[in-house]
PDB file of C-alpha atoms in Angstrom:
ATOM      1  CA  UNK A 196     -76.477-119.757  11.786  1.00  0.00           C
ATOM      2  CA  UNK A 197     -76.443-120.899   8.163  1.00  0.00           C
ATOM      3  CA  UNK A 198     -77.884-124.420   7.982  1.00  0.00           C
ATOM      4  CA  UNK A 199     -78.061-126.473   4.813  1.00  0.00           C
ATOM      5  CA  UNK A 200     -80.400-129.459   4.526  1.00  0.00           C
ATOM      6  CA  UNK A 201     -79.800-132.203   1.957  1.00  0.00           C
ATOM      7  CA  UNK A 202     -83.093-133.771   0.836  1.00  0.00           C
ATOM      8  CA  UNK A 203     -83.314-137.109  -1.013  1.00  0.00           C
ATOM      9  CA  UNK A 204     -87.035-137.548  -1.699  1.00  0.00           C
ATOM     10  CA  UNK A 205     -90.472-135.966  -1.492  1.00  0.00           C
ATOM     11  CA  UNK A 206     -91.415-137.758   1.757  1.00  0.00           C
ATOM     12  CA  UNK A 207     -88.062-137.202   3.474  1.00  0.00           C
ATOM     13  CA  UNK A 208     -88.002-133.467   4.026  1.00  0.00           C
ATOM     14  CA  UNK A 209     -86.791-131.259   6.872  1.00  0.00           C
ATOM     15  CA  UNK A 210     -89.909-132.041   8.932  1.00  0.00           C
ATOM     16  CA  UNK A 211     -90.151-130.609  12.439  1.00  0.00           C
ATOM     17  CA  UNK A 212     -86.570-129.346  12.215  1.00  0.00           C
ATOM     18  CA  UNK A 213     -87.926-126.401  10.215  1.00  0.00           C
ATOM     19  CA  UNK A 214     -89.851-125.153  13.266  1.00  0.00           C
ATOM     20  CA  UNK A 215     -86.750-125.517  15.464  1.00  0.00           C
ATOM     21  CA  UNK A 216     -84.612-123.552  12.990  1.00  0.00           C
ATOM     22  CA  UNK A 217     -87.233-120.817  12.652  1.00  0.00           C
ATOM     23  CA  UNK A 218     -87.602-120.488  16.425  1.00  0.00           C
ATOM     24  CA  UNK A 219     -83.830-120.077  16.799  1.00  0.00           C
ATOM     25  CA  UNK A 220     -83.533-117.620  13.928  1.00  0.00           C
ATOM     26  CA  UNK A 221     -81.314-119.884  11.814  1.00  0.00           C
ATOM     27  CA  UNK A 222     -81.090-119.393   8.050  1.00  0.00           C
ATOM     28  CA  UNK A 223     -81.992-122.665   6.290  1.00  0.00           C
ATOM     29  CA  UNK A 224     -81.311-123.537   2.656  1.00  0.00           C
ATOM     30  CA  UNK A 225     -82.031-126.866   0.971  1.00  0.00           C
ATOM     31  CA  UNK A 226     -80.718-129.005  -1.868  1.00  0.00           C
ATOM     32  CA  UNK A 227     -83.214-131.499  -3.301  1.00  0.00           C
ATOM     33  CA  UNK A 228     -80.873-133.983  -4.977  1.00  0.00           C
ATOM     34  CA  UNK A 229     -83.678-136.035  -6.554  1.00  0.00           C
ATOM     35  CA  UNK A 230     -84.618-132.922  -8.567  1.00  0.00           C
ATOM     36  CA  UNK A 231     -81.117-132.617  -9.976  1.00  0.00           C
ATOM     37  CA  UNK A 232     -80.141-129.657  -7.783  1.00  0.00           C
ATOM     38  CA  UNK A 233     -76.475-129.031  -6.984  1.00  0.00           C
ATOM     39  CA  UNK A 234     -74.890-128.917  -3.549  1.00  0.00           C
ATOM     40  CA  UNK A 235     -73.590-125.526  -2.423  1.00  0.00           C
ATOM     41  CA  UNK A 236     -70.039-124.399  -1.761  1.00  0.00           C
ATOM     42  CA  UNK A 237     -69.032-125.326   1.769  1.00  0.00           C
ATOM     43  CA  UNK A 238     -67.728-121.844   2.542  1.00  0.00           C
ATOM     44  CA  UNK A 239     -71.277-120.544   2.911  1.00  0.00           C
ATOM     45  CA  UNK A 240     -72.509-123.308   5.227  1.00  0.00           C
ATOM     46  CA  UNK A 241     -72.000-123.730   8.984  1.00  0.00           C
ATOM     47  CA  UNK A 242     -74.266-126.675   9.868  1.00  0.00           C
ATOM     48  CA  UNK A 243     -75.193-129.502   7.484  1.00  0.00           C
ATOM     49  CA  UNK A 244     -78.169-131.808   8.043  1.00  0.00           C
ATOM     50  CA  UNK A 245     -78.363-134.808   5.702  1.00  0.00           C
ATOM     51  CA  UNK A 246     -81.870-136.245   5.743  1.00  0.00           C
ATOM     52  CA  UNK A 247     -83.272-139.703   4.989  1.00  0.00           C
ATOM     53  CA  UNK A 248     -84.313-141.300   1.725  1.00  0.00           C
ATOM     54  CA  UNK A 249     -85.820-144.435   0.244  1.00  0.00           C
ATOM     55  CA  UNK A 250     -82.659-145.390  -1.675  1.00  0.00           C
ATOM     56  CA  UNK A 251     -79.600-147.273  -0.417  1.00  0.00           C
ATOM     57  CA  UNK A 252     -76.242-145.523  -0.166  1.00  0.00           C
ATOM     58  CA  UNK A 253     -74.703-147.912  -2.717  1.00  0.00           C
ATOM     59  CA  UNK A 254     -77.288-147.385  -5.498  1.00  0.00           C
ATOM     60  CA  UNK A 255     -74.930-145.256  -7.589  1.00  0.00           C
ATOM     61  CA  UNK A 256     -76.332-146.495 -10.906  1.00  0.00           C
ATOM     62  CA  UNK A 257     -79.902-145.527 -10.039  1.00  0.00           C
ATOM     63  CA  UNK A 258     -78.971-142.329  -8.198  1.00  0.00           C
ATOM     64  CA  UNK A 259     -75.661-141.079  -9.609  1.00  0.00           C
ATOM     65  CA  UNK A 260     -75.779-137.926  -7.451  1.00  0.00           C
ATOM     66  CA  UNK A 261     -74.874-140.160  -4.469  1.00  0.00           C
ATOM     67  CA  UNK A 262     -71.233-140.118  -5.611  1.00  0.00           C
ATOM     68  CA  UNK A 263     -70.980-136.325  -5.557  1.00  0.00           C
ATOM     69  CA  UNK A 264     -72.931-136.169  -2.299  1.00  0.00           C
ATOM     70  CA  UNK A 265     -70.475-138.488  -0.565  1.00  0.00           C
ATOM     71  CA  UNK A 266     -67.511-136.438  -1.792  1.00  0.00           C
ATOM     72  CA  UNK A 267     -69.184-133.233  -0.586  1.00  0.00           C
ATOM     73  CA  UNK A 268     -70.030-134.751   2.808  1.00  0.00           C
ATOM     74  CA  UNK A 269     -66.485-136.044   3.289  1.00  0.00           C
ATOM     75  CA  UNK A 270     -65.142-132.589   2.456  1.00  0.00           C
ATOM     76  CA  UNK A 271     -67.576-131.000   4.920  1.00  0.00           C
ATOM     77  CA  UNK A 272     -66.396-133.257   7.740  1.00  0.00           C
ATOM     78  CA  UNK A 273     -62.757-132.589   6.843  1.00  0.00           C
ATOM     79  CA  UNK A 274     -63.534-128.854   6.968  1.00  0.00           C
ATOM     80  CA  UNK A 275     -64.953-129.340  10.490  1.00  0.00           C
ATOM     81  CA  UNK A 276     -68.483-128.335   9.626  1.00  0.00           C
ATOM     82  CA  UNK A 277     -71.208-129.310  12.070  1.00  0.00           C
ATOM     83  CA  UNK A 278     -72.878-132.386  10.544  1.00  0.00           C
ATOM     84  CA  UNK A 279     -76.023-134.284  11.467  1.00  0.00           C
ATOM     85  CA  UNK A 280     -76.916-137.398   9.455  1.00  0.00           C
ATOM     86  CA  UNK A 281     -80.454-138.757   9.746  1.00  0.00           C
ATOM     87  CA  UNK A 282     -81.312-142.339   8.681  1.00  0.00           C
ATOM     88  CA  UNK A 283     -79.900-142.480   5.117  1.00  0.00           C
ATOM     89  CA  UNK A 284     -77.848-139.463   6.147  1.00  0.00           C
ATOM     90  CA  UNK A 285     -76.399-141.455   9.036  1.00  0.00           C
ATOM     91  CA  UNK A 286     -75.504-144.308   6.701  1.00  0.00           C
ATOM     92  CA  UNK A 287     -73.839-141.893   4.278  1.00  0.00           C
ATOM     93  CA  UNK A 288     -71.892-140.368   7.169  1.00  0.00           C
ATOM     94  CA  UNK A 289     -70.761-143.807   8.325  1.00  0.00           C
ATOM     95  CA  UNK A 290     -69.737-144.708   4.783  1.00  0.00           C
ATOM     96  CA  UNK A 291     -67.593-141.621   4.128  1.00  0.00           C
ATOM     97  CA  UNK A 292     -65.880-142.084   7.511  1.00  0.00           C
ATOM     98  CA  UNK A 293     -64.883-145.670   6.710  1.00  0.00           C
ATOM     99  CA  UNK A 294     -67.793-147.677   8.133  1.00  0.00           C
ATOM    100  CA  UNK A 295     -69.734-150.349   6.274  1.00  0.00           C
ATOM    101  CA  UNK A 296     -73.421-150.236   5.324  1.00  0.00           C
ATOM    102  CA  UNK A 297     -75.485-153.341   4.629  1.00  0.00           C
ATOM    103  CA  UNK A 298     -78.883-154.895   5.269  1.00  0.00           C
ATOM    104  CA  UNK A 299     -79.907-155.056   8.913  1.00  0.00           C
ATOM    105  CA  UNK A 300     -81.124-158.432  10.166  1.00  0.00           C
ATOM    106  CA  UNK A 301     -84.686-157.071  10.103  1.00  0.00           C
ATOM    107  CA  UNK A 302     -86.716-154.044   9.081  1.00  0.00           C
ATOM    108  CA  UNK A 303     -87.450-151.470  11.763  1.00  0.00           C
ATOM    109  CA  UNK A 304     -90.538-149.382  11.019  1.00  0.00           C
ATOM    110  CA  UNK A 305     -92.668-147.385  13.445  1.00  0.00           C
ATOM    111  CA  UNK A 306     -92.292-146.001  16.955  1.00  0.00           C
ATOM    112  CA  UNK A 307     -89.640-147.934  18.860  1.00  0.00           C
ATOM    113  CA  UNK A 308     -87.407-146.993  21.805  1.00  0.00           C
ATOM    114  CA  UNK A 309     -83.705-146.225  21.547  1.00  0.00           C
ATOM    115  CA  UNK A 310     -81.377-146.446  24.550  1.00  0.00           C
ATOM    116  CA  UNK A 311     -78.200-144.565  25.359  1.00  0.00           C
ATOM    117  CA  UNK A 312     -75.110-146.739  25.760  1.00  0.00           C
ATOM    118  CA  UNK A 313     -72.754-143.745  26.096  1.00  0.00           C
ATOM    119  CA  UNK A 314     -73.441-140.111  26.906  1.00  0.00           C
ATOM    120  CA  UNK A 315     -71.055-137.806  25.021  1.00  0.00           C
ATOM    121  CA  UNK A 316     -71.357-134.071  25.624  1.00  0.00           C
ATOM    122  CA  UNK A 317     -73.693-133.476  22.689  1.00  0.00           C
ATOM    123  CA  UNK A 318     -76.221-135.875  24.273  1.00  0.00           C
ATOM    124  CA  UNK A 319     -76.026-134.379  27.770  1.00  0.00           C
ATOM    125  CA  UNK A 320     -79.758-133.566  27.802  1.00  0.00           C
ATOM    126  CA  UNK A 321     -80.968-136.692  25.994  1.00  0.00           C
ATOM    127  CA  UNK A 322     -82.982-139.156  28.136  1.00  0.00           C
ATOM    128  CA  UNK A 323     -81.631-142.628  28.849  1.00  0.00           C
ATOM    129  CA  UNK A 324     -84.436-143.998  26.659  1.00  0.00           C
ATOM    130  CA  UNK A 325     -86.724-142.306  24.145  1.00  0.00           C
ATOM    131  CA  UNK A 326     -89.353-143.546  21.721  1.00  0.00           C
ATOM    132  CA  UNK A 327     -88.609-142.267  18.230  1.00  0.00           C
ATOM    133  CA  UNK A 328     -89.648-142.941  14.647  1.00  0.00           C
ATOM    134  CA  UNK A 329     -87.845-145.534  12.503  1.00  0.00           C
ATOM    135  CA  UNK A 330     -88.065-146.521   8.855  1.00  0.00           C
ATOM    136  CA  UNK A 331     -85.020-148.444   7.674  1.00  0.00           C
ATOM    137  CA  UNK A 332     -83.773-151.802   6.457  1.00  0.00           C
ATOM    138  CA  UNK A 333     -80.036-151.082   6.382  1.00  0.00           C
ATOM    139  CA  UNK A 334     -77.539-150.535   9.178  1.00  0.00           C
ATOM    140  CA  UNK A 335     -73.879-149.561   9.543  1.00  0.00           C
ATOM    141  CA  UNK A 336     -70.733-150.439  11.431  1.00  0.00           C
ATOM    142  CA  UNK A 337     -69.075-147.778  13.536  1.00  0.00           C
ATOM    143  CA  UNK A 338     -66.445-145.871  11.567  1.00  0.00           C
ATOM    144  CA  UNK A 339     -62.904-145.884  12.985  1.00  0.00           C
ATOM    145  CA  UNK A 340     -62.674-143.336  15.788  1.00  0.00           C
ATOM    146  CA  UNK A 341     -66.447-143.004  16.262  1.00  0.00           C
ATOM    147  CA  UNK A 342     -68.243-143.479  19.582  1.00  0.00           C
ATOM    148  CA  UNK A 343     -71.373-145.631  19.697  1.00  0.00           C
ATOM    149  CA  UNK A 344     -74.143-143.717  21.466  1.00  0.00           C
ATOM    150  CA  UNK A 345     -77.467-145.565  21.066  1.00  0.00           C
ATOM    151  CA  UNK A 346     -79.010-148.942  20.360  1.00  0.00           C
ATOM    152  CA  UNK A 347     -82.464-150.462  19.924  1.00  0.00           C
ATOM    153  CA  UNK A 348     -83.740-154.022  20.161  1.00  0.00           C
ATOM    154  CA  UNK A 349     -83.715-154.358  16.358  1.00  0.00           C
ATOM    155  CA  UNK A 350     -80.545-152.426  15.547  1.00  0.00           C
ATOM    156  CA  UNK A 351     -77.284-152.357  17.516  1.00  0.00           C
ATOM    157  CA  UNK A 352     -76.018-149.067  16.061  1.00  0.00           C
ATOM    158  CA  UNK A 353     -78.663-146.375  16.321  1.00  0.00           C
ATOM    159  CA  UNK A 354     -76.347-143.404  16.774  1.00  0.00           C
ATOM    160  CA  UNK A 355     -72.705-142.397  16.869  1.00  0.00           C
ATOM    161  CA  UNK A 356     -70.602-139.285  17.280  1.00  0.00           C
ATOM    162  CA  UNK A 357     -67.362-138.584  15.471  1.00  0.00           C
ATOM    163  CA  UNK A 358     -65.180-135.921  17.012  1.00  0.00           C
ATOM    164  CA  UNK A 359     -66.983-133.006  18.609  1.00  0.00           C
ATOM    165  CA  UNK A 360     -69.336-131.957  15.782  1.00  0.00           C
ATOM    166  CA  UNK A 361     -70.504-134.967  13.745  1.00  0.00           C
ATOM    167  CA  UNK A 362     -73.605-136.922  14.808  1.00  0.00           C
ATOM    168  CA  UNK A 363     -75.301-139.793  12.970  1.00  0.00           C
ATOM    169  CA  UNK A 364     -78.787-140.997  13.943  1.00  0.00           C
ATOM    170  CA  UNK A 365     -80.318-144.078  12.345  1.00  0.00           C
ATOM    171  CA  UNK A 366     -83.777-142.969  13.453  1.00  0.00           C
ATOM    172  CA  UNK A 367     -85.862-140.018  12.219  1.00  0.00           C
ATOM    173  CA  UNK A 368     -85.627-137.236  14.788  1.00  0.00           C
ATOM    174  CA  UNK A 369     -87.519-134.915  12.406  1.00  0.00           C
ATOM    175  CA  UNK A 370     -90.742-136.992  12.525  1.00  0.00           C
ATOM    176  CA  UNK A 371     -93.463-136.230  15.060  1.00  0.00           C
ATOM    177  CA  UNK A 372     -96.671-138.287  15.417  1.00  0.00           C
ATOM    178  CA  UNK A 373     -98.607-135.789  13.318  1.00  0.00           C
ATOM    179  CA  UNK A 374     -96.136-136.010  10.412  1.00  0.00           C
ATOM    180  CA  UNK A 375     -95.696-139.790  10.148  1.00  0.00           C
ATOM    181  CA  UNK A 376     -98.491-140.165   7.585  1.00  0.00           C
ATOM    182  CA  UNK A 377     -96.183-138.927   4.812  1.00  0.00           C
ATOM    183  CA  UNK A 378     -93.879-141.901   5.338  1.00  0.00           C
ATOM    184  CA  UNK A 379     -96.783-144.340   5.101  1.00  0.00           C
ATOM    185  CA  UNK A 380     -97.971-142.713   1.881  1.00  0.00           C
ATOM    186  CA  UNK A 381     -94.496-143.002   0.386  1.00  0.00           C
ATOM    187  CA  UNK A 382     -93.653-146.553   1.431  1.00  0.00           C
ATOM    188  CA  UNK A 383     -96.673-148.553   2.559  1.00  0.00           C
ATOM    189  CA  UNK A 384     -95.544-151.546   0.467  1.00  0.00           C
ATOM    190  CA  UNK A 385     -92.612-151.987   2.875  1.00  0.00           C
ATOM    191  CA  UNK A 386     -94.949-152.492   5.828  1.00  0.00           C
ATOM    192  CA  UNK A 387     -95.027-156.273   6.069  1.00  0.00           C
ATOM    193  CA  UNK A 388     -95.707-158.181   9.315  1.00  0.00           C
ATOM    194  CA  UNK A 389     -92.486-158.537  11.311  1.00  0.00           C
ATOM    195  CA  UNK A 390     -91.276-158.264  14.882  1.00  0.00           C
ATOM    196  CA  UNK A 391     -90.285-154.596  14.595  1.00  0.00           C
ATOM    197  CA  UNK A 392     -92.672-153.367  11.924  1.00  0.00           C
ATOM    198  CA  UNK A 393     -95.812-151.600  13.090  1.00  0.00           C
ATOM    199  CA  UNK A 394     -99.036-151.394  11.103  1.00  0.00           C
ATOM    200  CA  UNK A 395    -100.149-148.097   9.548  1.00  0.00           C
ATOM    201  CA  UNK A 396    -102.771-147.768  12.278  1.00  0.00           C
ATOM    202  CA  UNK A 397    -100.149-148.197  15.015  1.00  0.00           C
ATOM    203  CA  UNK A 398     -97.863-145.666  13.359  1.00  0.00           C
ATOM    204  CA  UNK A 399    -100.638-143.100  13.032  1.00  0.00           C
ATOM    205  CA  UNK A 400    -101.624-143.524  16.692  1.00  0.00           C
ATOM    206  CA  UNK A 401     -98.104-142.504  17.641  1.00  0.00           C
ATOM    207  CA  UNK A 402     -96.112-143.481  20.729  1.00  0.00           C
ATOM    208  CA  UNK A 403     -97.416-143.478  24.283  1.00  0.00           C
ATOM    209  CA  UNK A 404     -94.668-140.997  25.166  1.00  0.00           C
ATOM    210  CA  UNK A 405     -92.856-138.611  22.842  1.00  0.00           C
ATOM    211  CA  UNK A 406     -90.020-136.288  23.901  1.00  0.00           C
ATOM    212  CA  UNK A 407     -89.433-133.518  21.354  1.00  0.00           C
ATOM    213  CA  UNK A 408     -87.435-131.577  23.970  1.00  0.00           C
ATOM    214  CA  UNK A 409     -84.653-134.165  23.647  1.00  0.00           C
ATOM    215  CA  UNK A 410     -84.425-133.469  19.909  1.00  0.00           C
ATOM    216  CA  UNK A 411     -84.315-129.714  20.507  1.00  0.00           C
ATOM    217  CA  UNK A 412     -81.536-130.116  23.068  1.00  0.00           C
ATOM    218  CA  UNK A 413     -79.417-132.180  20.666  1.00  0.00           C
ATOM    219  CA  UNK A 414     -79.869-129.698  17.834  1.00  0.00           C
ATOM    220  CA  UNK A 415     -79.048-126.784  20.135  1.00  0.00           C
ATOM    221  CA  UNK A 416     -75.913-128.571  21.362  1.00  0.00           C
ATOM    222  CA  UNK A 417     -74.668-129.129  17.817  1.00  0.00           C
ATOM    223  CA  UNK A 418     -75.420-125.555  16.802  1.00  0.00           C
ATOM    224  CA  UNK A 419     -73.527-124.292  19.860  1.00  0.00           C
ATOM    225  CA  UNK A 420     -70.257-126.075  19.012  1.00  0.00           C
ATOM    226  CA  UNK A 421     -67.536-123.447  18.648  1.00  0.00           C
ATOM    227  CA  UNK A 422     -65.695-122.859  15.402  1.00  0.00           C
TER     228      UNK A 422
END
């Protein structure tokens, strides 16, 4: 399968998803928007994964490529491409589908559990609760027609599905305990004491339980969608 990853910053890469794609024999290409690279024609892409980033989706003046990215993402969804939005990618997906993005009531940084509130087909193998990595200050409303899938104590909308092939995840499914250090290096100034902000030491220790099999199952389910 031809997968295209959209990358927004040096510390927000494809992460552990690269190993999954390699193990499945998928062909992965990347656009690094912060380097001024251009997005590809949609005809050559089957599965789009939009990664996270330190910017906000509305910072068009500072990051003018956001405008073209949103247009491209909207066109991809209209063309029924498989789409996975991660953190910033989830917020961009919500935005182009008609949701609203704004500051969450609090920052959510570190290893915190998310809980299923619905179980659509794409999440058939996902556990009822899983501890995953978070690094965000914004949140989104559900777009019209979307199904809310997950929540956490700090953020009501952690995941949604739209139709049968679009998934948005507020958390970072590509981060494993051994790769979290890159996020600390890129944003340690954001780690300020708060109810749902862990210290660098806590982040580096990782969660008590970590379920990468749930991530693999979700990715496999999206890749298996027909058409």
